Short mmCIF file of C-alpha atoms in Angstrom, two decimals:
data_model
loop_
_atom_site.label_atom_id
_atom_site.label_comp_id
_atom_site.label_asym_id
_atom_site.label_seq_id
_atom_site.Cartn_x
_atom_site.Cartn_y
_atom_site.Cartn_z
CA MET A 135 168.28 -85.34 91.57
CA ALA A 136 166.37 -82.61 89.73
CA GLY A 137 163.64 -82.91 92.36
CA MET A 138 166.25 -82.44 95.06
CA ILE A 139 167.49 -79.22 93.44
CA ILE A 140 163.93 -77.87 93.07
CA ALA A 141 163.27 -78.71 96.71
CA ILE A 142 166.44 -76.91 97.81
CA VAL A 143 165.61 -73.84 95.73
CA LEU A 144 162.07 -73.69 97.11
CA MET A 145 163.22 -74.08 100.70
CA VAL A 146 165.99 -71.48 100.35
CA ALA A 147 163.49 -69.02 98.86
CA GLY A 148 161.09 -69.79 101.70
CA VAL A 149 163.74 -69.19 104.33
CA PHE A 150 164.71 -65.95 102.58
CA PHE A 151 161.15 -64.64 102.80
CA LEU A 152 160.87 -65.73 106.42
CA THR A 153 164.05 -63.76 107.10
CA VAL A 154 162.56 -60.74 105.32
CA SER A 155 159.49 -61.11 107.51
CA ALA A 156 161.60 -61.09 110.66
CA LEU A 157 163.59 -58.09 109.41
CA GLY A 158 160.39 -56.26 108.60
CA LEU A 159 159.11 -56.96 112.07
CA LEU A 160 162.18 -55.18 113.44
CA ARG A 161 162.50 -52.35 110.94
CA PHE A 162 159.01 -51.07 110.22
CA PRO A 163 157.86 -48.08 112.27
CA ASP A 164 154.51 -49.16 113.66
CA PHE A 165 152.18 -52.03 114.33
CA TYR A 166 150.26 -51.95 111.06
CA ALA A 167 153.34 -51.84 108.85
CA ARG A 168 154.81 -54.72 110.83
CA THR A 169 151.64 -56.65 110.24
CA HIS A 170 152.32 -56.25 106.53
CA ALA A 171 155.67 -57.98 106.92
CA VAL A 172 154.19 -60.81 108.95
CA GLY A 173 151.03 -61.25 106.93
CA LYS A 174 152.62 -61.43 103.50
CA SER A 175 156.18 -62.64 103.81
CA GLU A 176 155.47 -65.23 106.42
CA THR A 177 152.67 -66.77 104.41
CA LEU A 178 154.74 -67.06 101.26
CA GLY A 179 157.77 -68.19 103.27
CA SER A 180 155.86 -71.02 104.91
CA ILE A 181 154.19 -71.99 101.63
CA LEU A 182 157.51 -72.15 99.79
CA THR A 183 159.15 -74.12 102.59
CA LEU A 184 156.24 -76.56 102.73
CA SER A 185 156.15 -77.04 98.97
CA GLY A 186 159.89 -77.62 99.09
CA LEU A 187 159.24 -80.38 101.61
CA ALA A 188 156.48 -81.80 99.42
CA VAL A 189 158.80 -81.95 96.40
CA TYR A 190 161.54 -83.49 98.54
CA ASN A 191 159.14 -86.19 99.73
CA GLY A 192 157.96 -87.13 96.28
CA LEU A 193 154.68 -88.92 95.66
CA GLU A 194 153.72 -90.18 99.10
CA LEU A 195 150.93 -90.08 101.58
CA SER A 196 152.70 -87.49 103.71
CA THR A 197 152.99 -85.21 100.66
CA VAL A 198 149.20 -85.07 100.46
CA LYS A 199 149.12 -84.10 104.12
CA ILE A 200 151.69 -81.37 103.51
CA LEU A 201 149.54 -80.01 100.68
CA PHE A 202 146.56 -79.94 103.05
CA ILE A 203 148.58 -77.98 105.60
CA LEU A 204 149.70 -75.66 102.82
CA GLY A 205 146.12 -74.87 101.85
CA PHE A 206 145.23 -74.33 105.48
CA VAL A 207 148.13 -71.88 105.98
CA LEU A 208 147.02 -70.02 102.87
CA VAL A 209 143.57 -69.45 104.34
CA ALA A 210 144.35 -69.15 108.04
CA ASN A 211 147.33 -66.79 107.93
CA PRO A 212 145.62 -63.78 106.28
CA THR A 213 142.55 -64.37 108.44
CA ALA A 214 144.61 -64.28 111.61
CA THR A 215 146.46 -61.18 110.38
CA HIS A 216 143.14 -59.53 109.71
CA ALA A 217 141.89 -60.40 113.20
CA ILE A 218 145.01 -58.96 114.85
CA ALA A 219 144.89 -55.75 112.78
CA ARG A 220 141.20 -55.33 113.51
CA ALA A 221 141.80 -55.75 117.23
CA ALA A 222 144.45 -53.02 117.07
CA LEU A 223 142.09 -50.71 115.19
CA ARG A 224 139.30 -51.29 117.67
CA THR A 225 141.51 -50.38 120.60
CA GLY A 226 142.17 -47.08 118.83
CA LEU A 227 145.75 -47.49 117.70
CA GLN A 228 146.53 -44.77 115.15
CA PRO A 229 148.78 -45.70 112.25
CA TRP A 230 152.15 -44.06 111.86
CA THR A 231 152.12 -41.62 108.94
CA ARG A 232 154.74 -39.62 107.13
CA LYS A 233 152.39 -36.68 106.70
CA LYS A 234 148.69 -36.00 106.80
CA VAL A 235 147.15 -37.68 103.80
CA GLU A 236 143.66 -38.42 105.07
CA PRO A 237 141.20 -36.40 107.14
CA ARG A 238 141.22 -37.65 110.67
CA GLU A 239 137.77 -39.23 110.78
CA LYS A 240 138.69 -41.62 107.99
CA ARG A 241 141.23 -43.35 110.16
CA THR A 242 139.06 -44.25 113.09
CA GLU A 243 136.72 -47.10 113.66
CA PRO A 244 133.26 -46.18 112.37
CA SER A 245 131.11 -47.85 114.98
CA MET B 272 121.12 -81.18 108.88
CA ARG B 273 123.80 -78.52 108.96
CA PHE B 274 125.17 -80.15 112.07
CA LEU B 275 125.47 -83.51 110.34
CA VAL B 276 127.05 -82.16 107.14
CA THR B 277 129.59 -80.16 109.11
CA ALA B 278 130.43 -83.14 111.31
CA ILE B 279 130.88 -85.44 108.32
CA VAL B 280 133.08 -82.97 106.43
CA ALA B 281 135.22 -82.37 109.52
CA TYR B 282 135.52 -86.12 110.13
CA LEU B 283 136.53 -86.83 106.53
CA LEU B 284 139.17 -84.10 106.71
CA TYR B 285 140.53 -85.56 109.93
CA LEU B 286 140.63 -89.04 108.40
CA LEU B 287 142.49 -87.68 105.36
CA LEU B 288 145.09 -86.06 107.58
CA THR B 289 145.65 -89.18 109.67
CA ILE B 290 145.53 -91.71 106.82
CA GLY B 291 147.95 -94.59 107.09
CA SER B 292 148.25 -94.52 110.87
CA GLY B 293 147.15 -98.08 111.62
CA THR B 294 145.80 -101.43 110.48
CA LEU B 295 142.07 -100.95 111.00
CA LEU B 296 141.33 -99.99 107.36
CA LEU B 297 144.38 -97.67 107.21
CA TRP B 298 143.60 -95.99 110.56
CA ASN B 299 144.05 -97.12 114.14
CA ALA B 300 141.17 -97.22 116.59
CA ALA B 301 142.32 -94.26 118.68
CA GLU B 302 142.46 -91.94 115.66
CA LEU B 303 139.00 -93.00 114.52
CA ILE B 304 137.44 -92.32 117.92
CA ILE B 305 139.25 -89.05 118.60
CA GLY B 306 138.42 -87.86 115.10
CA ALA B 307 134.74 -88.56 115.63
CA ILE B 308 134.71 -86.72 118.95
CA PHE B 309 136.47 -83.67 117.50
CA ALA B 310 134.22 -83.64 114.44
CA LEU B 311 131.15 -83.54 116.68
CA VAL B 312 132.61 -80.80 118.87
CA VAL B 313 133.56 -78.69 115.84
CA ALA B 314 130.13 -79.19 114.28
CA ALA B 315 128.42 -78.18 117.52
CA LEU B 316 130.54 -75.03 117.68
CA VAL B 317 130.07 -73.82 114.11
CA LYS B 318 126.73 -75.24 113.01
CA ASN B 319 125.06 -71.83 112.97
CA ARG B 320 127.75 -70.21 110.84
CA TYR B 321 128.93 -72.81 108.42
CA LEU B 322 126.85 -73.48 105.27
CA LYS B 323 124.86 -70.31 105.72
CA ARG B 324 123.51 -69.31 102.31
CA SER B 325 126.53 -70.93 100.66
CA LEU B 326 124.81 -73.40 98.34
CA ARG B 327 125.76 -71.20 95.39
CA MET B 328 129.37 -72.21 95.96
CA LEU B 329 128.46 -75.76 94.89
CA ASN B 330 128.31 -74.51 91.30
CA PRO B 331 131.34 -76.05 89.51
CA VAL B 332 131.70 -73.00 87.27
CA ARG B 333 132.59 -70.96 90.35
CA TRP B 334 135.22 -73.53 91.32
CA PHE B 335 136.67 -73.32 87.85
CA ILE B 336 136.86 -69.52 88.04
CA TRP B 337 138.44 -69.87 91.45
CA PHE B 338 141.07 -72.21 90.00
CA ILE B 339 141.83 -69.73 87.18
CA TYR B 340 142.05 -67.00 89.80
CA LEU B 341 144.86 -68.87 91.58
CA PHE B 342 147.33 -67.92 88.84
CA PRO B 343 147.07 -64.10 88.97
CA PHE B 344 146.74 -64.46 92.73
CA LEU B 345 149.96 -66.44 93.20
CA PHE B 346 151.76 -64.03 90.87
CA ALA B 347 150.52 -61.05 92.89
CA MET B 348 151.60 -62.83 96.07
CA ALA B 349 155.15 -63.27 94.80
CA GLN B 350 155.13 -59.62 93.74
CA ALA B 351 153.88 -58.61 97.19
CA ASN B 352 156.79 -60.35 98.86
CA VAL B 353 159.37 -58.73 96.63
CA ASP B 354 157.61 -55.45 97.43
CA VAL B 355 157.79 -56.08 101.19
CA ALA B 356 161.45 -57.07 100.89
CA TYR B 357 162.14 -53.82 98.99
CA ARG B 358 160.35 -51.71 101.59
CA VAL B 359 162.06 -53.49 104.47
CA LEU B 360 165.47 -52.83 102.98
CA THR B 361 164.90 -49.23 101.82
CA GLY B 362 162.36 -48.01 104.37
CA ARG B 363 160.36 -46.16 101.71
CA ILE B 364 156.86 -46.26 103.15
CA ASN B 365 154.00 -43.83 103.49
CA PRO B 366 151.31 -45.76 105.33
CA GLY B 367 147.72 -44.84 105.99
CA ILE B 368 144.27 -46.35 106.25
CA VAL B 369 141.94 -45.92 103.30
CA LYS B 370 138.39 -47.03 102.69
CA ILE B 371 137.32 -48.85 99.55
CA SER B 372 133.82 -49.71 98.39
CA PRO B 373 134.07 -52.92 96.37
CA LYS B 374 130.26 -53.25 96.26
CA LEU B 375 130.26 -56.97 96.95
CA LYS B 376 127.07 -58.61 98.11
CA THR B 377 127.92 -61.97 99.66
CA ASP B 378 129.99 -62.73 102.72
CA MET B 379 131.98 -65.30 100.79
CA ALA B 380 133.06 -62.79 98.16
CA LEU B 381 134.05 -60.31 100.85
CA THR B 382 136.06 -62.98 102.67
CA ILE B 383 137.88 -63.93 99.49
CA LEU B 384 138.59 -60.26 98.76
CA ALA B 385 139.77 -59.47 102.28
CA ASN B 386 142.17 -62.42 102.34
CA SER B 387 143.42 -61.63 98.83
CA ILE B 388 144.02 -58.00 99.76
CA THR B 389 146.05 -59.05 102.77
CA LEU B 390 148.30 -61.27 100.68
CA THR B 391 148.79 -58.95 97.69
CA PRO B 392 151.13 -55.96 97.23
CA GLY B 393 151.06 -53.10 99.67
CA THR B 394 147.67 -53.56 101.27
CA LEU B 395 146.23 -55.18 104.39
CA SER B 396 142.55 -55.43 105.13
CA ILE B 397 141.74 -54.22 108.62
CA ASN B 398 138.04 -53.77 109.10
CA VAL B 399 134.73 -54.42 107.41
CA ASP B 400 131.70 -52.20 107.55
CA GLU B 401 129.07 -54.91 107.66
CA GLU B 402 126.20 -52.69 106.58
CA THR B 403 127.70 -51.22 103.43
CA ASN B 404 130.32 -53.95 102.82
CA ASP B 405 133.08 -51.35 102.70
CA LEU B 406 136.59 -52.45 103.51
CA TYR B 407 139.08 -50.46 105.56
CA VAL B 408 142.50 -51.13 104.14
CA HIS B 409 145.93 -50.28 105.48
CA TRP B 410 147.92 -49.14 102.49
CA ILE B 411 151.65 -49.07 103.01
CA ASN B 412 152.41 -46.59 100.24
CA VAL B 413 149.51 -44.16 100.02
CA LYS B 414 149.37 -42.14 96.82
CA PRO B 415 147.51 -38.90 97.64
CA GLU B 416 146.35 -38.37 94.07
CA VAL B 417 144.24 -41.54 94.24
CA LEU B 418 142.43 -40.33 97.36
CA LYS B 419 141.29 -37.04 95.82
CA GLU B 420 138.55 -38.44 93.62
CA MET B 421 135.42 -39.38 95.48
CA PRO B 422 133.88 -42.02 94.65
CA ARG B 423 137.23 -43.60 94.92
CA ASP B 424 138.38 -46.04 92.30
CA TYR B 425 139.70 -49.20 93.95
CA HIS B 426 141.85 -50.36 91.06
CA PRO B 427 145.00 -48.39 92.02
CA ILE B 428 144.70 -49.80 95.55
CA CYS B 429 143.95 -53.46 95.03
CA ASN B 430 144.07 -54.13 91.26
CA SER B 431 141.12 -56.12 89.94
CA PHE B 432 140.69 -58.45 92.93
CA PRO B 433 137.17 -57.17 93.72
CA ASP B 434 136.15 -58.15 90.19
CA TRP B 435 137.59 -61.61 90.70
CA ALA B 436 135.83 -62.01 94.03
CA ARG B 437 132.58 -60.95 92.39
CA ARG B 438 133.07 -63.52 89.64
CA ILE B 439 133.80 -66.32 92.09
CA ALA B 440 131.22 -65.75 94.78
CA GLY B 441 129.31 -62.61 93.81
#
């Protein structure tokens, strides 16, 4: 019963962060800021949802598999985010700024 | 040698993920064969990249430090998500790209740092200067006073994660 409650709490928190991620995708002004929402919130959202599932399952073989997937998400998600952001930078997309805070050459790709 | 080690690791991982699927020693024949084929393909694709100068990561002390590191990391990750939620709801952002020089030497340390930066509050790693190992970071709430000093201190931008990365894989 206690395990059930923990699982529910974890999954609700995960779904909350996934919702935040979707909201961020809609609300943020430019590509890079949106990547923030996807890169962070989605990772934690999926991790919380998956650990909720693991707790719900209890000690089983499939729980071990879920934990493997969890570790994979933890490594793969930031890497993919990094690849996407780098691709955007290389095509010369300038970030949205409120005011000039950096000299212009700092923002561009060095090579 | 590298090819074989990579293939065996990949195959073991595949077997772990498909455990309990049949009667032939816990697996069924199809899974065993497909796993072997995929392990060989993966090994052929990555043999020149995987295991490159990474024998130092076999040191158990580094694993222990990595395990300790998980706690501040998971805390920072939770903090990062609350931070993103706050910025989504209020719209208070001042983004910009900044450059930090963490002075890390190994690729592994830089990988750990870049992934940590992406998952922790307010920052997202975008590009790596492979000659100087500088990181270009998108910072969602740039504080101009931090950028004035040159050489720039990275602690206000990404806490002490470069130090952790140096301890783990430096």
